[in-house]
Amino acid sequence: MRRDEQRPGDEAGSFHSGEPYGYGNYGYGYGYGERDHTPSRSFKDYLLILRERFMWLVVIVFTCFLAAWVYTFNSTPLFRAVAAVQVLRQQNQLTQFTEVVDTSVRNSEDLNTQIRILQSANIAKRVYDRIKADDMDHRRFMAPYDKSSGYSGLSMSPLALLQRNRDVQPARMSLLVYIQYVHPDPGLAARVANLFAEEFINYNLALRIEGSMKAVDELKLRADQQRDKVEEIEHKLADFKQKYHSVSFDASSDIDQQELLRLNEMLTVDKRILDESETQWRLTGEFRSEGRDLWDLAFIASAHQVGELLAQRSGITITLAQLGKRYRDKHPRMIEVRKAFEEIERELIKAVNSGTQKVKTNNRRAKENFRNSQARIERKKTEIINLQKIRVDYNSMLRNLNVNQEMFKYFYTRMQQAMTQATDDAQAARVVDKAFPPSRPFKPNVMLNLGFGLTCGIILGVAAIFLLAVVDDKVKTAFDIETAIGLVLIGLIPRIKKLSDAEKSRAVADGNDNQTVEAFRGIHSLLRLNEESRKAKCILTTSTVPGEGKSFISSNIAFTFALHGEKTILIDADLRMPTVAKLIGVASARGLVDFLNDDAALEEVVSRDHFPNLDVLPAGRKARNSTELLSGAKFEGLIHELRLRYDKIIIDTPPLAPVSDALGILPLVDGVLYVLRFNAVKRRTAKLNVRRIWEANVPVFGAVLNNIRSSVAGYYYSHYYDRSYQDYYLEAPSEEKEKPPEPVETGSSIPR
């Protein structure tokens, strides 16, 4: 009878075509109702994954911790010294003079400016110059960066090292600034931090002094000009008085004409001098804009010391060229001559600048002399033309004199103020706390590094374990069976170490392993909970690949049914590699192959009463055409005949992956028990082969997972397996052990 024929007593629609059987009427194990959701991993499942590969975690954590330990205790100790500087809001004022260079702090922008100055490369360079000036400090500073020390920073310049190891941190809501410096030498760390504070203060002081001195020079020039102007006006007044009060108007007229002529001659001379000075100043500007050397100008070259310095420069240049052919750049003689050359260059630049300043001054004086000459002529003309306005002109000159005198007093007073500020040592900041050599290093931080290594080890270990769990595609967990493959897990068969293969195949019959016996009883109970599996007469057992223990499962399932009083026959349909007869001790040399080849009758090949309620139909011998034999009409007739004689028919078939023998038998059976060996077959392979069974429209009653280690079962299958009470019923006294039940007569007893 084929599977697609409706048998009496079967419920219509009990199997849904095209639906994975584990997701149909069979729930989360038989008797647990219909499944309403897809199983998912719980937090406990992830803990179990960690437990399985716990040694991986231990090794990785230990490795990371050891690496952190080695790094920590091989690192160069670093010391951090801190100096505290207070930026003054307003400088101490000895006078009420206005500042020429204002470094006061009035708002956050001013404070940030001071902090940026402290962080600048200019301050770092000043500090390095101080360090380099002291040979001992310089050796201590560079000692950790020698090649023999193994400390990082060899490729950086000293200035870059200073900036990298310095840190400036303003204190919140205050004008305090903390200057931190890090160095392997605690004494030098404190020394450098204090130098940064000192150079910051000195920089602001030098800035004020420099600005004040520039202001003094400018104010002095303006005051001198104003004084000359005042003196000139005074002389004019004296001349005016003498001119108009000591002579008559008629005679003075001739004198004025002569004086006007003299003034015109002076104007001509001043104009010529002005043209010459303008020409010189214009040439100076052109040479500067074009980047040409100013000493090429004759009037500059004729200046004091310029010609002499040019001659010395030429001589040293020749000397350098001659020495360059004999020595390298770092030769002491080369360095000495180059320093002399640089000194002459500086003196030459100073001399040229002095000459340029002289040209500028001459040009300014020529302009002023020319303007003065023009003014005198105009005044003299005005005196001649407006002789009657002498008193008005005199009063105007007096007023002009007074104004210029007041301006002279103002410039002179400001010059005195600037000179006072230049000599004042008022500071823009002060040191609150000097840096002292720290007593202990701040790096390496032993506890932090070791904690970081431990944390990284745990994270990497957990990540590696879960990565391995993702990569590992073997069937091991209930999650793999029920989610990845789509079958219901109905039995866990523990690993049996102490028995031979033959003893394992008779474990249920002999009762030589209590846990195995209870496992098969549990499978029998679960199969009876579902109506379709309870009514099924013909059950096929198969697996994915060889070696998963399907013959072991088939024989013990058959013994279990027999022990429960059901007339059972075990058929070895693995005609390629028959093992059932050898494993359970059937001595018959003939079997299924002989029957299918018409070489023997059914009664001749069936081993009767091998066990109470159990008959065995062995394969007999290997067959090359096993697929044709099992798919033929005679095998179908055999199954139909056996259905009439037995309550249960257990067919042991070859695995699905290598051969297709089991697929030919599927239409003849009522259901399938799928055997999986723990950690032996890939999920994808098992899923593909289970799908082939579903496509045959045959229900899969469930999966039986074989060869489970007892240490694994407790945490991989805690929902199915609890070892807390495993010995409660299994270790009963020997005299009270349950005896196998007597065979029960059923209405389908086999006719002999």
Short mmCIF file of N, CA and C in Angstrom, two decimals, residues 584-727:
data_model
loop_
_atom_site.label_atom_id
_atom_site.label_comp_id
_atom_site.label_asym_id
_atom_site.label_seq_id
_atom_site.Cartn_x
_atom_site.Cartn_y
_atom_site.Cartn_z
N ILE A 584 23.01 -7.56 15.56
CA ILE A 584 22.10 -8.11 16.57
C ILE A 584 22.18 -9.63 16.66
N GLY A 585 23.10 -10.21 15.89
CA GLY A 585 23.36 -11.64 16.05
C GLY A 585 22.44 -12.56 15.30
N VAL A 586 22.00 -12.19 14.09
CA VAL A 586 21.19 -13.08 13.25
C VAL A 586 22.14 -13.95 12.42
N ALA A 587 21.99 -15.27 12.54
CA ALA A 587 22.94 -16.19 11.90
C ALA A 587 22.55 -16.57 10.48
N SER A 588 21.36 -16.18 10.03
CA SER A 588 20.89 -16.60 8.71
C SER A 588 21.77 -16.01 7.62
N ALA A 589 22.12 -16.83 6.63
CA ALA A 589 22.94 -16.37 5.51
C ALA A 589 22.11 -15.82 4.38
N ARG A 590 20.80 -16.06 4.42
CA ARG A 590 19.91 -15.59 3.35
C ARG A 590 19.05 -14.46 3.92
N GLY A 591 18.58 -13.61 2.97
CA GLY A 591 17.82 -12.48 3.44
C GLY A 591 17.03 -11.82 2.34
N LEU A 592 16.86 -10.48 2.45
CA LEU A 592 16.00 -9.71 1.57
C LEU A 592 16.44 -9.80 0.12
N VAL A 593 17.73 -9.79 -0.13
CA VAL A 593 18.22 -9.86 -1.51
C VAL A 593 17.79 -11.18 -2.15
N ASP A 594 17.87 -12.27 -1.40
CA ASP A 594 17.47 -13.56 -1.94
C ASP A 594 15.97 -13.59 -2.23
N PHE A 595 15.19 -12.97 -1.36
CA PHE A 595 13.74 -12.94 -1.59
C PHE A 595 13.40 -12.12 -2.83
N LEU A 596 14.01 -10.96 -2.98
CA LEU A 596 13.68 -10.09 -4.11
C LEU A 596 14.17 -10.67 -5.43
N ASN A 597 15.19 -11.51 -5.38
CA ASN A 597 15.69 -12.14 -6.61
C ASN A 597 15.00 -13.48 -6.90
N ASP A 598 13.92 -13.77 -6.14
CA ASP A 598 13.15 -15.01 -6.32
C ASP A 598 13.97 -16.26 -6.03
N ASP A 599 14.97 -16.06 -5.17
CA ASP A 599 15.79 -17.22 -4.82
C ASP A 599 15.31 -17.90 -3.54
N ALA A 600 14.41 -17.25 -2.80
CA ALA A 600 13.93 -17.83 -1.54
C ALA A 600 12.56 -17.28 -1.23
N ALA A 601 11.81 -18.08 -0.42
CA ALA A 601 10.50 -17.64 0.02
C ALA A 601 10.64 -16.75 1.25
N LEU A 602 9.58 -15.99 1.59
CA LEU A 602 9.61 -15.06 2.71
C LEU A 602 9.90 -15.79 4.01
N GLU A 603 9.23 -17.00 4.20
CA GLU A 603 9.42 -17.72 5.45
C GLU A 603 10.86 -18.19 5.61
N GLU A 604 11.60 -18.34 4.49
CA GLU A 604 12.97 -18.82 4.56
C GLU A 604 13.96 -17.72 4.96
N VAL A 605 13.61 -16.50 4.69
CA VAL A 605 14.57 -15.41 4.94
C VAL A 605 14.27 -14.65 6.22
N VAL A 606 13.09 -14.79 6.79
CA VAL A 606 12.75 -14.07 8.03
C VAL A 606 13.27 -14.87 9.21
N SER A 607 14.01 -14.21 10.08
CA SER A 607 14.48 -14.83 11.32
C SER A 607 13.42 -14.61 12.38
N ARG A 608 12.69 -15.67 12.69
CA ARG A 608 11.56 -15.55 13.59
C ARG A 608 12.00 -15.61 15.06
N ASP A 609 11.23 -14.89 15.83
CA ASP A 609 11.40 -14.90 17.28
C ASP A 609 12.86 -14.67 17.69
N HIS A 610 13.49 -13.77 17.01
CA HIS A 610 14.85 -13.40 17.43
C HIS A 610 14.83 -12.81 18.83
N PHE A 611 13.74 -12.17 19.14
CA PHE A 611 13.48 -11.60 20.45
C PHE A 611 11.97 -11.64 20.63
N PRO A 612 11.48 -11.75 21.84
CA PRO A 612 10.02 -11.77 22.00
C PRO A 612 9.37 -10.63 21.25
N ASN A 613 8.39 -10.95 20.37
CA ASN A 613 7.65 -10.00 19.53
C ASN A 613 8.51 -9.38 18.44
N LEU A 614 9.71 -9.85 18.20
CA LEU A 614 10.57 -9.24 17.18
C LEU A 614 11.09 -10.30 16.22
N ASP A 615 10.80 -10.07 14.90
CA ASP A 615 11.39 -10.84 13.83
C ASP A 615 12.35 -9.94 13.07
N VAL A 616 13.28 -10.56 12.37
CA VAL A 616 14.30 -9.80 11.64
C VAL A 616 14.37 -10.32 10.22
N LEU A 617 14.37 -9.37 9.28
CA LEU A 617 14.57 -9.71 7.88
C LEU A 617 15.91 -9.11 7.46
N PRO A 618 16.99 -9.89 7.50
CA PRO A 618 18.30 -9.33 7.17
C PRO A 618 18.45 -9.12 5.67
N ALA A 619 19.50 -8.42 5.31
CA ALA A 619 19.76 -8.21 3.88
C ALA A 619 20.27 -9.48 3.22
N GLY A 620 20.96 -10.31 3.98
CA GLY A 620 21.48 -11.56 3.42
C GLY A 620 22.83 -11.38 2.82
N ARG A 621 22.93 -10.59 1.79
CA ARG A 621 24.20 -10.32 1.12
C ARG A 621 24.09 -8.97 0.41
N LYS A 622 25.19 -8.49 -0.07
CA LYS A 622 25.20 -7.22 -0.78
C LYS A 622 24.59 -7.37 -2.16
N ALA A 623 24.02 -6.26 -2.64
CA ALA A 623 23.41 -6.27 -3.98
C ALA A 623 23.91 -5.07 -4.77
N ARG A 624 24.28 -5.30 -5.99
CA ARG A 624 24.73 -4.19 -6.84
C ARG A 624 23.58 -3.39 -7.40
N ASN A 625 22.44 -4.05 -7.57
CA ASN A 625 21.27 -3.36 -8.13
C ASN A 625 20.25 -3.07 -7.03
N SER A 626 20.73 -2.54 -5.92
CA SER A 626 19.85 -2.34 -4.76
C SER A 626 18.72 -1.37 -5.07
N THR A 627 18.99 -0.33 -5.84
CA THR A 627 17.94 0.65 -6.14
C THR A 627 16.80 0.00 -6.91
N GLU A 628 17.12 -0.84 -7.91
CA GLU A 628 16.08 -1.50 -8.70
C GLU A 628 15.29 -2.49 -7.84
N LEU A 629 15.98 -3.20 -6.96
CA LEU A 629 15.30 -4.18 -6.11
C LEU A 629 14.32 -3.51 -5.16
N LEU A 630 14.75 -2.40 -4.54
CA LEU A 630 13.91 -1.75 -3.55
C LEU A 630 12.78 -0.96 -4.19
N SER A 631 12.95 -0.58 -5.46
CA SER A 631 11.89 0.17 -6.15
C SER A 631 10.94 -0.75 -6.93
N GLY A 632 11.20 -2.04 -6.88
CA GLY A 632 10.40 -2.96 -7.68
C GLY A 632 9.07 -3.33 -7.04
N ALA A 633 8.24 -3.96 -7.82
CA ALA A 633 6.90 -4.35 -7.36
C ALA A 633 6.96 -5.43 -6.29
N LYS A 634 7.97 -6.30 -6.33
CA LYS A 634 8.04 -7.38 -5.35
C LYS A 634 8.29 -6.84 -3.95
N PHE A 635 9.17 -5.79 -3.87
CA PHE A 635 9.41 -5.19 -2.55
C PHE A 635 8.15 -4.50 -2.05
N GLU A 636 7.42 -3.85 -2.98
CA GLU A 636 6.16 -3.21 -2.59
C GLU A 636 5.17 -4.25 -2.08
N GLY A 637 5.10 -5.41 -2.77
CA GLY A 637 4.22 -6.48 -2.31
C GLY A 637 4.65 -7.02 -0.96
N LEU A 638 5.98 -7.08 -0.76
CA LEU A 638 6.49 -7.54 0.53
C LEU A 638 6.01 -6.62 1.65
N ILE A 639 6.13 -5.33 1.46
CA ILE A 639 5.71 -4.38 2.51
C ILE A 639 4.21 -4.53 2.76
N HIS A 640 3.43 -4.70 1.69
CA HIS A 640 1.98 -4.87 1.85
C HIS A 640 1.67 -6.14 2.66
N GLU A 641 2.41 -7.19 2.38
CA GLU A 641 2.21 -8.44 3.11
C GLU A 641 2.58 -8.29 4.57
N LEU A 642 3.69 -7.61 4.83
CA LEU A 642 4.15 -7.46 6.22
C LEU A 642 3.21 -6.56 7.02
N ARG A 643 2.56 -5.60 6.36
CA ARG A 643 1.59 -4.76 7.06
C ARG A 643 0.46 -5.62 7.65
N LEU A 644 0.12 -6.70 6.95
CA LEU A 644 -0.96 -7.56 7.43
C LEU A 644 -0.51 -8.45 8.58
N ARG A 645 0.78 -8.69 8.69
CA ARG A 645 1.28 -9.63 9.68
C ARG A 645 1.82 -8.96 10.96
N TYR A 646 2.30 -7.70 10.84
CA TYR A 646 2.99 -7.07 11.96
C TYR A 646 2.32 -5.76 12.36
N ASP A 647 2.58 -5.43 13.65
CA ASP A 647 2.10 -4.13 14.15
C ASP A 647 3.06 -3.00 13.72
N LYS A 648 4.35 -3.30 13.74
CA LYS A 648 5.32 -2.26 13.40
C LYS A 648 6.36 -2.87 12.46
N ILE A 649 6.69 -2.10 11.42
CA ILE A 649 7.73 -2.50 10.47
C ILE A 649 8.81 -1.41 10.50
N ILE A 650 10.00 -1.78 10.91
CA ILE A 650 11.12 -0.83 10.97
C ILE A 650 12.07 -1.17 9.83
N ILE A 651 12.27 -0.21 8.94
CA ILE A 651 13.12 -0.43 7.77
C ILE A 651 14.39 0.40 7.93
N ASP A 652 15.52 -0.26 7.99
CA ASP A 652 16.82 0.41 8.06
C ASP A 652 17.33 0.60 6.63
N THR A 653 17.51 1.86 6.21
CA THR A 653 17.87 2.17 4.82
C THR A 653 19.23 2.86 4.76
N PRO A 654 19.84 2.92 3.58
CA PRO A 654 21.12 3.62 3.44
C PRO A 654 20.94 5.13 3.66
N PRO A 655 22.00 5.84 3.93
CA PRO A 655 21.91 7.30 4.08
C PRO A 655 21.53 7.96 2.76
N LEU A 656 20.92 9.15 2.87
CA LEU A 656 20.39 9.83 1.68
C LEU A 656 21.46 10.53 0.85
N ALA A 657 22.48 11.03 1.48
CA ALA A 657 23.45 11.85 0.73
C ALA A 657 24.20 11.04 -0.31
N PRO A 658 24.75 9.87 0.02
CA PRO A 658 25.54 9.16 -1.01
C PRO A 658 24.70 8.38 -2.01
N VAL A 659 23.54 7.79 -1.60
CA VAL A 659 22.73 6.97 -2.50
C VAL A 659 21.27 7.34 -2.35
N SER A 660 20.45 6.92 -3.31
CA SER A 660 19.03 7.28 -3.31
C SER A 660 18.12 6.09 -3.04
N ASP A 661 18.65 5.01 -2.41
CA ASP A 661 17.83 3.82 -2.18
C ASP A 661 16.61 4.14 -1.32
N ALA A 662 16.80 4.97 -0.29
CA ALA A 662 15.70 5.25 0.64
C ALA A 662 14.58 6.01 -0.05
N LEU A 663 14.90 6.82 -1.06
CA LEU A 663 13.86 7.59 -1.73
C LEU A 663 12.87 6.68 -2.44
N GLY A 664 13.32 5.52 -2.95
CA GLY A 664 12.42 4.59 -3.62
C GLY A 664 11.46 3.90 -2.65
N ILE A 665 11.85 3.83 -1.39
CA ILE A 665 11.00 3.17 -0.39
C ILE A 665 10.00 4.14 0.23
N LEU A 666 10.26 5.46 0.14
CA LEU A 666 9.43 6.44 0.84
C LEU A 666 7.93 6.30 0.54
N PRO A 667 7.50 6.05 -0.70
CA PRO A 667 6.05 5.96 -0.94
C PRO A 667 5.39 4.78 -0.23
N LEU A 668 6.20 3.82 0.28
CA LEU A 668 5.64 2.62 0.89
C LEU A 668 5.51 2.73 2.40
N VAL A 669 6.08 3.80 3.01
CA VAL A 669 6.13 3.89 4.47
C VAL A 669 5.16 4.94 4.96
N ASP A 670 4.90 4.91 6.28
CA ASP A 670 3.99 5.87 6.91
C ASP A 670 4.73 7.07 7.49
N GLY A 671 5.99 6.94 7.65
CA GLY A 671 6.74 8.05 8.21
C GLY A 671 8.21 7.70 8.31
N VAL A 672 8.99 8.73 8.68
CA VAL A 672 10.45 8.61 8.69
C VAL A 672 10.98 9.06 10.04
N LEU A 673 11.95 8.32 10.55
CA LEU A 673 12.78 8.76 11.67
C LEU A 673 14.15 9.13 11.10
N TYR A 674 14.53 10.37 11.31
CA TYR A 674 15.78 10.86 10.71
C TYR A 674 16.85 10.86 11.79
N VAL A 675 17.94 10.13 11.53
CA VAL A 675 19.01 9.97 12.51
C VAL A 675 20.14 10.96 12.18
N LEU A 676 20.57 11.68 13.21
CA LEU A 676 21.68 12.62 13.09
C LEU A 676 22.71 12.30 14.16
N ARG A 677 23.96 12.31 13.77
CA ARG A 677 25.03 12.08 14.74
C ARG A 677 25.55 13.43 15.22
N PHE A 678 25.73 13.56 16.49
CA PHE A 678 26.19 14.81 17.09
C PHE A 678 27.54 15.23 16.49
N ASN A 679 27.57 16.49 15.99
CA ASN A 679 28.80 17.11 15.50
C ASN A 679 29.46 16.30 14.39
N ALA A 680 28.62 15.69 13.50
CA ALA A 680 29.18 14.85 12.44
C ALA A 680 28.75 15.28 11.05
N VAL A 681 27.64 15.99 10.90
CA VAL A 681 27.12 16.33 9.59
C VAL A 681 26.80 17.81 9.56
N LYS A 682 26.98 18.43 8.41
CA LYS A 682 26.71 19.86 8.26
C LYS A 682 25.21 20.11 8.16
N ARG A 683 24.82 21.25 8.70
CA ARG A 683 23.39 21.60 8.71
C ARG A 683 22.85 21.72 7.28
N ARG A 684 23.63 22.33 6.41
CA ARG A 684 23.16 22.53 5.04
C ARG A 684 22.94 21.18 4.35
N THR A 685 23.88 20.24 4.54
CA THR A 685 23.73 18.92 3.91
C THR A 685 22.50 18.21 4.44
N ALA A 686 22.32 18.23 5.77
CA ALA A 686 21.16 17.57 6.35
C ALA A 686 19.86 18.22 5.87
N LYS A 687 19.85 19.54 5.78
CA LYS A 687 18.63 20.23 5.36
C LYS A 687 18.26 19.86 3.91
N LEU A 688 19.25 19.80 3.04
CA LEU A 688 18.98 19.46 1.64
C LEU A 688 18.40 18.05 1.52
N ASN A 689 18.90 17.12 2.32
CA ASN A 689 18.41 15.75 2.23
C ASN A 689 17.04 15.60 2.88
N VAL A 690 16.78 16.34 3.94
CA VAL A 690 15.44 16.32 4.55
C VAL A 690 14.42 16.90 3.57
N ARG A 691 14.84 17.89 2.83
CA ARG A 691 13.92 18.48 1.84
C ARG A 691 13.52 17.45 0.78
N ARG A 692 14.41 16.54 0.47
CA ARG A 692 14.07 15.49 -0.50
C ARG A 692 12.96 14.59 0.05
N ILE A 693 12.97 14.36 1.37
CA ILE A 693 11.89 13.56 1.97
C ILE A 693 10.58 14.32 1.92
N TRP A 694 10.64 15.63 2.25
CA TRP A 694 9.40 16.43 2.21
C TRP A 694 8.81 16.45 0.80
N GLU A 695 9.69 16.52 -0.20
CA GLU A 695 9.19 16.56 -1.57
C GLU A 695 8.48 15.27 -1.95
N ALA A 696 8.78 14.16 -1.24
CA ALA A 696 8.09 12.89 -1.49
C ALA A 696 6.75 12.81 -0.75
N ASN A 697 6.39 13.88 -0.05
CA ASN A 697 5.10 13.95 0.64
C ASN A 697 4.98 12.86 1.71
N VAL A 698 6.10 12.64 2.41
CA VAL A 698 6.12 11.64 3.48
C VAL A 698 6.43 12.37 4.79
N PRO A 699 5.67 12.15 5.84
CA PRO A 699 5.93 12.86 7.10
C PRO A 699 7.21 12.38 7.76
N VAL A 700 7.91 13.31 8.36
CA VAL A 700 9.09 12.99 9.17
C VAL A 700 8.66 13.14 10.62
N PHE A 701 8.60 11.99 11.33
CA PHE A 701 8.12 12.03 12.71
C PHE A 701 9.07 12.81 13.62
N GLY A 702 10.31 12.90 13.24
CA GLY A 702 11.25 13.66 14.06
C GLY A 702 12.67 13.22 13.84
N ALA A 703 13.56 13.94 14.50
CA ALA A 703 14.99 13.65 14.41
C ALA A 703 15.46 13.03 15.70
N VAL A 704 16.32 12.03 15.56
CA VAL A 704 16.95 11.39 16.71
C VAL A 704 18.43 11.74 16.65
N LEU A 705 18.91 12.42 17.68
CA LEU A 705 20.31 12.83 17.72
C LEU A 705 21.10 11.79 18.49
N ASN A 706 22.08 11.23 17.85
CA ASN A 706 22.82 10.09 18.37
C ASN A 706 24.20 10.51 18.84
N ASN A 707 24.74 9.70 19.76
CA ASN A 707 26.12 9.83 20.20
C ASN A 707 26.37 11.13 20.96
N ILE A 708 25.48 11.49 21.86
CA ILE A 708 25.61 12.69 22.67
C ILE A 708 26.46 12.38 23.88
N ARG A 709 27.50 13.19 24.10
CA ARG A 709 28.28 13.03 25.32
C ARG A 709 27.46 13.55 26.50
N SER A 710 27.58 12.89 27.61
CA SER A 710 26.79 13.29 28.78
C SER A 710 27.19 14.67 29.27
N SER A 711 28.47 15.05 29.07
CA SER A 711 28.91 16.38 29.49
C SER A 711 28.34 17.47 28.61
N VAL A 712 27.96 17.13 27.38
CA VAL A 712 27.42 18.11 26.44
C VAL A 712 25.92 18.21 26.55
N ALA A 713 25.27 17.08 26.78
CA ALA A 713 23.81 17.06 26.76
C ALA A 713 23.22 18.00 27.80
N GLY A 714 23.87 18.11 28.95
CA GLY A 714 23.30 18.91 30.02
C GLY A 714 23.19 20.37 29.69
N TYR A 715 24.10 20.90 28.84
CA TYR A 715 24.00 22.33 28.55
C TYR A 715 23.59 22.62 27.12
N TYR A 716 23.74 21.67 26.19
CA TYR A 716 23.22 21.89 24.84
C TYR A 716 21.72 21.62 24.78
N TYR A 717 21.25 20.69 25.58
CA TYR A 717 19.86 20.26 25.48
C TYR A 717 19.20 20.30 26.84
N SER A 718 19.39 21.45 27.52
CA SER A 718 18.84 21.56 28.87
C SER A 718 17.32 21.54 28.85
N HIS A 719 16.69 21.92 27.71
CA HIS A 719 15.23 21.87 27.62
C HIS A 719 14.73 20.42 27.53
N TYR A 720 15.58 19.52 27.05
CA TYR A 720 15.18 18.14 26.82
C TYR A 720 15.80 17.18 27.84
N TYR A 721 16.83 17.65 28.51
CA TYR A 721 17.64 16.70 29.25
C TYR A 721 18.07 17.34 30.56
N ASP A 722 17.79 16.71 31.65
CA ASP A 722 18.18 17.21 32.96
C ASP A 722 18.83 16.06 33.71
N ARG A 723 20.11 16.20 34.03
CA ARG A 723 20.83 15.12 34.70
C ARG A 723 20.65 15.12 36.21
N SER A 724 19.86 16.07 36.71
CA SER A 724 19.73 16.16 38.16
C SER A 724 19.16 14.88 38.75
N TYR A 725 18.22 14.24 38.01
CA TYR A 725 17.57 13.05 38.54
C TYR A 725 17.79 11.84 37.63
N GLN A 726 18.90 11.88 36.87
CA GLN A 726 19.08 10.81 35.89
C GLN A 726 19.29 9.46 36.56
N ASP A 727 19.83 9.44 37.76
CA ASP A 727 20.11 8.17 38.43
C ASP A 727 19.00 7.73 39.38
#
